[in-house]
Amino acid sequence: MMKIQSFIVALFALFFTGCAQEFNQVYKSTDAAYKYEYAKEAYAQGKYVRAATILETVITTMKGTDNAQESLYLLAMAQYLDKDYEGAAATFKRYYQSYPRGIYGEESNFYIGESLFKSTPEPRLDQSPTMQAIASFQDFLDLYPESKMRSLAQQRLFELQDKLVQKELYSAQLYYNLGQYFGNCVQGGNNYEACIITAQNAIKDYPYTTLREKFAILIMKSKFELAQQSVEEKKLDRFQDAEDECYGFLNEFPESKEAATAEKYIAKCKEVVKD
């Protein structure tokens, strides 16, 4: 049994050594046509790293030939399929800038956005890449309104916008959690006011978000807490504002799990306002 296993290991080692030698031979070759055919075959076999590596060495040589467009597009796709999304986005953009009316123009324009989409960070992080992906998909929809990829591009836009909304929710929740801590309020104001403003702006910017109720809960709770900590000259107005907010919340979300909280707040606000 041990002999059989050793034989198999030796076969694999020989196979991979042969493959490596073949790749090195192709890589060092000065025959662009030969290298291009090898890259295409590697791509077809799903060996995207090899394909991309060889294609990068022949792109300049292929410029002006019949294979110029295909070689650049294949490089971008190899990078994309190898999950090198940053490199793919740059190469797809390079293709589209070089051949805006090329045979792969529509696909390349779409995959600029798709590559950026794949590389966007989770919502808690900086969302600049998300904004770039949104802009790219919007450009695609403007340029190709009848594209067969239109519905997917629109879906991606919704997903990217949801990520921006989630980012705002994290920010609003953080302000609420900080509460009466003033160490971060270097320019005046307080965290409850910051929470209210952040949540209200998110609802205004994304009125149909599925997270609308969560923003509304934060606004309601923050207004009540803000009233609780107010100085006497502001207390009455703020409790009245908090009460109105609670009624508005119950009207919009009567089945909310926070409905009881709204009712409790209303009762407390009435005690202050009545006095």
mmCIF file of C-alpha atoms in Angstrom:
data_model
loop_
_atom_site.group_PDB
_atom_site.id
_atom_site.type_symbol
_atom_site.label_atom_id
_atom_site.label_comp_id
_atom_site.label_asym_id
_atom_site.label_seq_id
_atom_site.Cartn_x
_atom_site.Cartn_y
_atom_site.Cartn_z
ATOM 1 C CA MET A 1 0.000 0.000 0.000
ATOM 2 C CA MET A 2 2.812 2.381 0.908
ATOM 3 C CA LYS A 3 4.469 1.684 -2.436
ATOM 4 C CA ILE A 4 1.266 2.571 -4.322
ATOM 5 C CA GLN A 5 0.885 5.837 -2.392
ATOM 6 C CA SER A 6 4.507 6.736 -3.063
ATOM 7 C CA PHE A 7 4.029 5.989 -6.748
ATOM 8 C CA ILE A 8 0.952 8.261 -6.898
ATOM 9 C CA VAL A 9 2.795 11.063 -5.105
ATOM 10 C CA ALA A 10 5.683 10.706 -7.543
ATOM 11 C CA LEU A 11 3.282 10.892 -10.506
ATOM 12 C CA PHE A 12 1.714 14.080 -9.167
ATOM 13 C CA ALA A 13 5.112 15.618 -8.558
ATOM 14 C CA LEU A 14 6.194 14.731 -12.084
ATOM 15 C CA PHE A 15 2.968 16.137 -13.527
ATOM 16 C CA PHE A 16 3.207 19.451 -11.700
ATOM 17 C CA THR A 17 6.905 19.771 -12.485
ATOM 18 C CA GLY A 18 6.105 19.254 -16.154
ATOM 19 C CA CYS A 19 3.320 21.855 -16.014
ATOM 20 C CA ALA A 20 5.615 24.367 -14.329
ATOM 21 C CA GLN A 21 8.315 23.794 -16.924
ATOM 22 C CA GLU A 22 5.792 24.249 -19.742
ATOM 23 C CA PHE A 23 4.505 27.486 -18.211
ATOM 24 C CA ASN A 24 8.012 28.864 -17.751
ATOM 25 C CA GLN A 25 8.831 27.978 -21.334
ATOM 26 C CA VAL A 26 5.749 29.825 -22.587
ATOM 27 C CA TYR A 27 6.391 32.801 -20.319
ATOM 28 C CA LYS A 28 9.934 33.240 -21.600
ATOM 29 C CA SER A 29 8.956 32.781 -25.242
ATOM 30 C CA THR A 30 9.096 35.717 -27.643
ATOM 31 C CA ASP A 31 6.376 34.221 -29.855
ATOM 32 C CA ALA A 32 3.325 36.345 -29.027
ATOM 33 C CA ALA A 33 0.922 34.184 -31.041
ATOM 34 C CA TYR A 34 2.099 31.035 -29.251
ATOM 35 C CA LYS A 35 1.755 32.713 -25.859
ATOM 36 C CA TYR A 36 -1.697 34.003 -26.722
ATOM 37 C CA GLU A 37 -2.964 30.552 -27.726
ATOM 38 C CA TYR A 38 -1.550 29.096 -24.520
ATOM 39 C CA ALA A 39 -3.311 31.814 -22.478
ATOM 40 C CA LYS A 40 -6.619 31.117 -24.214
ATOM 41 C CA GLU A 41 -6.300 27.406 -23.522
ATOM 42 C CA ALA A 42 -5.413 28.056 -19.874
ATOM 43 C CA TYR A 43 -8.430 30.334 -19.579
ATOM 44 C CA ALA A 44 -10.716 27.673 -21.079
ATOM 45 C CA GLN A 45 -9.383 25.170 -18.529
ATOM 46 C CA GLY A 46 -10.090 27.537 -15.629
ATOM 47 C CA LYS A 47 -6.417 28.278 -14.977
ATOM 48 C CA TYR A 48 -7.072 31.998 -14.612
ATOM 49 C CA VAL A 49 -3.838 32.969 -12.869
ATOM 50 C CA ARG A 50 -1.760 31.419 -15.652
ATOM 51 C CA ALA A 51 -3.962 32.939 -18.324
ATOM 52 C CA ALA A 52 -3.758 36.417 -16.794
ATOM 53 C CA THR A 53 -0.013 36.187 -16.251
ATOM 54 C CA ILE A 54 0.652 35.308 -19.891
ATOM 55 C CA LEU A 55 -1.932 37.755 -21.254
ATOM 56 C CA GLU A 56 -0.293 40.628 -19.390
ATOM 57 C CA THR A 57 2.902 39.930 -21.354
ATOM 58 C CA VAL A 58 1.236 40.074 -24.779
ATOM 59 C CA ILE A 59 -1.362 42.868 -24.421
ATOM 60 C CA THR A 60 0.943 45.540 -25.780
ATOM 61 C CA THR A 61 2.066 43.286 -28.635
ATOM 62 C CA MET A 62 -1.539 42.514 -29.570
ATOM 63 C CA LYS A 63 -2.483 46.176 -29.856
ATOM 64 C CA GLY A 64 -3.478 46.970 -33.419
ATOM 65 C CA THR A 65 -3.984 43.305 -34.348
ATOM 66 C CA ASP A 66 -7.179 41.308 -34.826
ATOM 67 C CA ASN A 67 -6.728 39.889 -31.328
ATOM 68 C CA ALA A 68 -6.328 43.221 -29.564
ATOM 69 C CA GLN A 69 -9.868 43.474 -28.200
ATOM 70 C CA GLU A 70 -10.215 39.821 -27.290
ATOM 71 C CA SER A 71 -6.880 39.667 -25.488
ATOM 72 C CA LEU A 72 -7.653 42.665 -23.291
ATOM 73 C CA TYR A 73 -11.155 41.424 -22.530
ATOM 74 C CA LEU A 74 -9.856 37.921 -21.695
ATOM 75 C CA LEU A 75 -7.317 39.433 -19.322
ATOM 76 C CA ALA A 76 -10.057 41.342 -17.523
ATOM 77 C CA MET A 77 -12.258 38.240 -17.291
ATOM 78 C CA ALA A 78 -9.363 36.093 -16.061
ATOM 79 C CA GLN A 79 -8.687 38.625 -13.304
ATOM 80 C CA TYR A 80 -12.376 38.773 -12.435
ATOM 81 C CA LEU A 81 -12.786 34.978 -12.293
ATOM 82 C CA ASP A 82 -9.626 34.755 -10.170
ATOM 83 C CA LYS A 83 -11.312 37.233 -7.783
ATOM 84 C CA ASP A 84 -8.765 39.961 -8.456
ATOM 85 C CA TYR A 85 -11.621 42.443 -8.547
ATOM 86 C CA GLU A 86 -9.522 45.579 -8.245
ATOM 87 C CA GLY A 87 -7.338 44.528 -11.167
ATOM 88 C CA ALA A 88 -10.384 43.408 -13.161
ATOM 89 C CA ALA A 89 -12.178 46.736 -12.691
ATOM 90 C CA ALA A 90 -9.101 48.597 -13.948
ATOM 91 C CA THR A 91 -8.717 46.313 -16.985
ATOM 92 C CA PHE A 92 -12.390 46.407 -17.920
ATOM 93 C CA LYS A 93 -12.214 50.189 -17.681
ATOM 94 C CA ARG A 94 -9.098 50.168 -19.854
ATOM 95 C CA TYR A 95 -10.903 48.077 -22.442
ATOM 96 C CA TYR A 96 -13.953 50.346 -22.493
ATOM 97 C CA GLN A 97 -11.846 53.486 -22.772
ATOM 98 C CA SER A 98 -9.878 51.928 -25.637
ATOM 99 C CA TYR A 99 -12.844 50.368 -27.444
ATOM 100 C CA PRO A 100 -16.098 52.085 -26.361
ATOM 101 C CA ARG A 101 -17.841 50.647 -29.426
ATOM 102 C CA GLY A 102 -15.936 47.369 -29.332
ATOM 103 C CA ILE A 103 -17.477 43.927 -29.493
ATOM 104 C CA TYR A 104 -17.089 43.563 -25.715
ATOM 105 C CA GLY A 105 -17.990 47.171 -24.914
ATOM 106 C CA GLU A 106 -21.307 46.523 -23.214
ATOM 107 C CA GLU A 107 -20.008 43.584 -21.179
ATOM 108 C CA SER A 108 -16.893 45.485 -20.132
ATOM 109 C CA ASN A 109 -18.905 48.476 -19.000
ATOM 110 C CA PHE A 110 -21.143 46.215 -16.913
ATOM 111 C CA TYR A 111 -18.208 44.343 -15.389
ATOM 112 C CA ILE A 112 -16.555 47.563 -14.268
ATOM 113 C CA GLY A 113 -19.460 47.960 -11.861
ATOM 114 C CA GLU A 114 -19.667 44.250 -11.085
ATOM 115 C CA SER A 115 -15.970 44.111 -10.180
ATOM 116 C CA LEU A 116 -16.341 47.151 -7.937
ATOM 117 C CA PHE A 117 -19.462 45.577 -6.425
ATOM 118 C CA LYS A 118 -17.532 42.425 -5.535
ATOM 119 C CA SER A 119 -14.831 44.458 -3.802
ATOM 120 C CA THR A 120 -17.054 46.714 -1.670
ATOM 121 C CA PRO A 121 -16.355 46.532 2.078
ATOM 122 C CA GLU A 122 -18.789 45.551 4.810
ATOM 123 C CA PRO A 123 -21.107 48.368 5.959
ATOM 124 C CA ARG A 124 -19.142 49.423 9.052
ATOM 125 C CA LEU A 125 -16.146 50.465 6.912
ATOM 126 C CA ASP A 126 -15.607 53.430 4.598
ATOM 127 C CA GLN A 127 -18.099 53.201 1.723
ATOM 128 C CA SER A 128 -16.198 55.155 -0.945
ATOM 129 C CA PRO A 129 -15.846 51.975 -3.074
ATOM 130 C CA THR A 130 -19.600 51.457 -2.766
ATOM 131 C CA MET A 131 -20.236 54.948 -4.111
ATOM 132 C CA GLN A 132 -17.896 54.214 -7.036
ATOM 133 C CA ALA A 133 -19.791 50.991 -7.811
ATOM 134 C CA ILE A 134 -23.132 52.836 -7.707
ATOM 135 C CA ALA A 135 -21.839 55.493 -10.096
ATOM 136 C CA SER A 136 -20.535 52.802 -12.434
ATOM 137 C CA PHE A 137 -23.841 50.917 -12.585
ATOM 138 C CA GLN A 138 -25.749 54.156 -13.091
ATOM 139 C CA ASP A 139 -23.481 54.968 -16.035
ATOM 140 C CA PHE A 140 -24.104 51.497 -17.449
ATOM 141 C CA LEU A 141 -27.884 51.893 -17.214
ATOM 142 C CA ASP A 142 -27.692 55.297 -18.885
ATOM 143 C CA LEU A 143 -25.561 53.950 -21.730
ATOM 144 C CA TYR A 144 -27.374 50.623 -22.209
ATOM 145 C CA PRO A 145 -31.011 51.080 -21.127
ATOM 146 C CA GLU A 146 -32.109 48.044 -23.167
ATOM 147 C CA SER A 147 -29.308 45.728 -22.076
ATOM 148 C CA LYS A 148 -30.081 42.122 -21.127
ATOM 149 C CA MET A 149 -28.041 42.846 -17.971
ATOM 150 C CA ARG A 150 -30.236 45.788 -17.006
ATOM 151 C CA SER A 151 -32.216 43.945 -14.322
ATOM 152 C CA LEU A 152 -29.051 42.638 -12.656
ATOM 153 C CA ALA A 153 -27.505 46.117 -12.720
ATOM 154 C CA GLN A 154 -30.635 47.515 -11.053
ATOM 155 C CA GLN A 155 -30.542 44.749 -8.458
ATOM 156 C CA ARG A 156 -26.921 45.587 -7.722
ATOM 157 C CA LEU A 157 -27.852 49.238 -7.234
ATOM 158 C CA PHE A 158 -30.468 48.278 -4.647
ATOM 159 C CA GLU A 159 -27.957 46.057 -2.840
ATOM 160 C CA LEU A 160 -25.335 48.795 -2.828
ATOM 161 C CA GLN A 161 -27.812 51.371 -1.564
ATOM 162 C CA ASP A 162 -28.814 48.964 1.208
ATOM 163 C CA LYS A 163 -25.171 48.866 2.237
ATOM 164 C CA LEU A 164 -25.090 52.664 2.466
ATOM 165 C CA VAL A 165 -28.292 52.627 4.523
ATOM 166 C CA GLN A 166 -26.830 49.994 6.834
ATOM 167 C CA LYS A 167 -23.785 52.220 7.287
ATOM 168 C CA GLU A 168 -26.050 55.084 8.356
ATOM 169 C CA LEU A 169 -27.912 52.778 10.744
ATOM 170 C CA TYR A 170 -24.651 51.762 12.399
ATOM 171 C CA SER A 171 -23.734 55.436 12.766
ATOM 172 C CA ALA A 172 -27.116 56.373 14.241
ATOM 173 C CA GLN A 173 -27.025 53.392 16.618
ATOM 174 C CA LEU A 174 -23.521 54.335 17.741
ATOM 175 C CA TYR A 175 -24.631 57.877 18.587
ATOM 176 C CA TYR A 176 -27.587 56.495 20.541
ATOM 177 C CA ASN A 177 -25.374 54.024 22.427
ATOM 178 C CA LEU A 178 -22.943 56.808 23.354
ATOM 179 C CA GLY A 179 -25.900 58.611 24.902
ATOM 180 C CA GLN A 180 -24.847 61.190 27.463
ATOM 181 C CA TYR A 181 -21.140 60.730 26.811
ATOM 182 C CA PHE A 182 -19.813 64.085 25.589
ATOM 183 C CA GLY A 183 -16.184 63.201 24.908
ATOM 184 C CA ASN A 184 -16.834 62.864 21.171
ATOM 185 C CA CYS A 185 -18.919 66.057 20.897
ATOM 186 C CA VAL A 186 -16.041 68.426 20.229
ATOM 187 C CA GLN A 187 -18.183 70.904 18.286
ATOM 188 C CA GLY A 188 -21.130 71.114 20.650
ATOM 189 C CA GLY A 189 -24.442 69.293 20.500
ATOM 190 C CA ASN A 190 -24.864 65.810 21.903
ATOM 191 C CA ASN A 191 -25.138 62.227 20.771
ATOM 192 C CA TYR A 192 -28.935 62.014 20.895
ATOM 193 C CA GLU A 193 -29.210 65.019 18.591
ATOM 194 C CA ALA A 194 -26.624 63.460 16.274
ATOM 195 C CA CYS A 195 -28.584 60.200 16.264
ATOM 196 C CA ILE A 196 -31.812 62.011 15.361
ATOM 197 C CA ILE A 197 -30.207 63.976 12.531
ATOM 198 C CA THR A 198 -28.413 60.908 11.113
ATOM 199 C CA ALA A 199 -31.571 58.772 11.194
ATOM 200 C CA GLN A 200 -33.799 61.503 9.752
ATOM 201 C CA ASN A 201 -31.372 62.132 6.889
ATOM 202 C CA ALA A 202 -31.228 58.407 6.130
ATOM 203 C CA ILE A 203 -35.030 58.201 5.917
ATOM 204 C CA LYS A 204 -35.077 61.294 3.709
ATOM 205 C CA ASP A 205 -32.369 59.943 1.388
ATOM 206 C CA TYR A 206 -33.750 56.379 1.309
ATOM 207 C CA PRO A 207 -37.515 56.666 1.953
ATOM 208 C CA TYR A 208 -38.265 53.093 0.836
ATOM 209 C CA THR A 209 -35.570 51.354 2.836
ATOM 210 C CA THR A 210 -36.545 48.187 4.688
ATOM 211 C CA LEU A 211 -34.680 49.623 7.698
ATOM 212 C CA ARG A 212 -37.077 52.555 8.026
ATOM 213 C CA GLU A 213 -38.636 51.215 11.235
ATOM 214 C CA LYS A 214 -35.236 50.813 12.895
ATOM 215 C CA PHE A 215 -34.380 54.430 12.126
ATOM 216 C CA ALA A 216 -37.788 55.517 13.436
ATOM 217 C CA ILE A 217 -37.193 53.632 16.696
ATOM 218 C CA LEU A 218 -33.858 55.395 17.199
ATOM 219 C CA ILE A 219 -35.427 58.797 16.499
ATOM 220 C CA MET A 220 -38.256 58.150 18.969
ATOM 221 C CA LYS A 221 -35.954 56.893 21.714
ATOM 222 C CA SER A 222 -33.427 59.673 21.174
ATOM 223 C CA LYS A 223 -36.061 62.399 21.345
ATOM 224 C CA PHE A 224 -37.350 60.994 24.614
ATOM 225 C CA GLU A 225 -33.845 60.730 26.102
ATOM 226 C CA LEU A 226 -33.060 64.239 24.875
ATOM 227 C CA ALA A 227 -36.157 65.537 26.638
ATOM 228 C CA GLN A 228 -35.202 63.695 29.824
ATOM 229 C CA GLN A 229 -31.812 65.416 30.049
ATOM 230 C CA SER A 230 -32.960 68.867 28.913
ATOM 231 C CA VAL A 231 -32.583 72.035 30.935
ATOM 232 C CA GLU A 232 -35.844 73.453 32.284
ATOM 233 C CA GLU A 233 -36.393 76.065 29.567
ATOM 234 C CA LYS A 234 -36.240 73.379 26.839
ATOM 235 C CA LYS A 235 -37.856 70.502 28.673
ATOM 236 C CA LEU A 236 -41.506 71.236 27.889
ATOM 237 C CA ASP A 237 -40.982 71.683 24.153
ATOM 238 C CA ARG A 238 -38.809 68.589 23.916
ATOM 239 C CA PHE A 239 -41.256 66.375 25.780
ATOM 240 C CA GLN A 240 -44.023 67.633 23.499
ATOM 241 C CA ASP A 241 -41.841 66.840 20.483
ATOM 242 C CA ALA A 242 -41.082 63.377 21.888
ATOM 243 C CA GLU A 243 -44.793 62.731 22.450
ATOM 244 C CA ASP A 244 -45.638 63.746 18.883
ATOM 245 C CA GLU A 245 -42.873 61.481 17.619
ATOM 246 C CA CYS A 246 -44.289 58.538 19.579
ATOM 247 C CA TYR A 247 -47.760 59.077 18.116
ATOM 248 C CA GLY A 248 -46.284 59.305 14.641
ATOM 249 C CA PHE A 249 -44.355 56.085 15.235
ATOM 250 C CA LEU A 250 -47.455 54.209 16.396
ATOM 251 C CA ASN A 251 -49.416 55.486 13.428
ATOM 252 C CA GLU A 252 -46.774 54.230 10.958
ATOM 253 C CA PHE A 253 -45.769 51.050 12.801
ATOM 254 C CA PRO A 254 -48.762 49.921 14.884
ATOM 255 C CA GLU A 255 -47.505 46.319 15.029
ATOM 256 C CA SER A 256 -43.939 47.199 16.014
ATOM 257 C CA LYS A 257 -42.253 45.331 18.849
ATOM 258 C CA GLU A 258 -41.475 48.803 20.246
ATOM 259 C CA ALA A 259 -45.160 49.853 20.332
ATOM 260 C CA ALA A 260 -45.274 49.287 24.103
ATOM 261 C CA THR A 261 -42.199 51.489 24.499
ATOM 262 C CA ALA A 262 -43.931 54.257 22.542
ATOM 263 C CA GLU A 263 -47.006 53.975 24.771
ATOM 264 C CA LYS A 264 -44.843 54.147 27.891
ATOM 265 C CA TYR A 265 -43.052 57.233 26.562
ATOM 266 C CA ILE A 266 -46.360 58.920 25.750
ATOM 267 C CA ALA A 267 -47.596 58.409 29.313
ATOM 268 C CA LYS A 268 -44.407 59.923 30.751
ATOM 269 C CA CYS A 269 -44.477 62.824 28.303
ATOM 270 C CA LYS A 270 -48.073 63.623 29.245
ATOM 271 C CA GLU A 271 -47.102 63.839 32.910
ATOM 272 C CA VAL A 272 -44.552 66.535 32.104
ATOM 273 C CA VAL A 273 -46.599 68.394 29.523
ATOM 274 C CA LYS A 274 -49.710 68.358 31.760
ATOM 275 C CA ASP A 275 -47.810 69.814 34.674
#
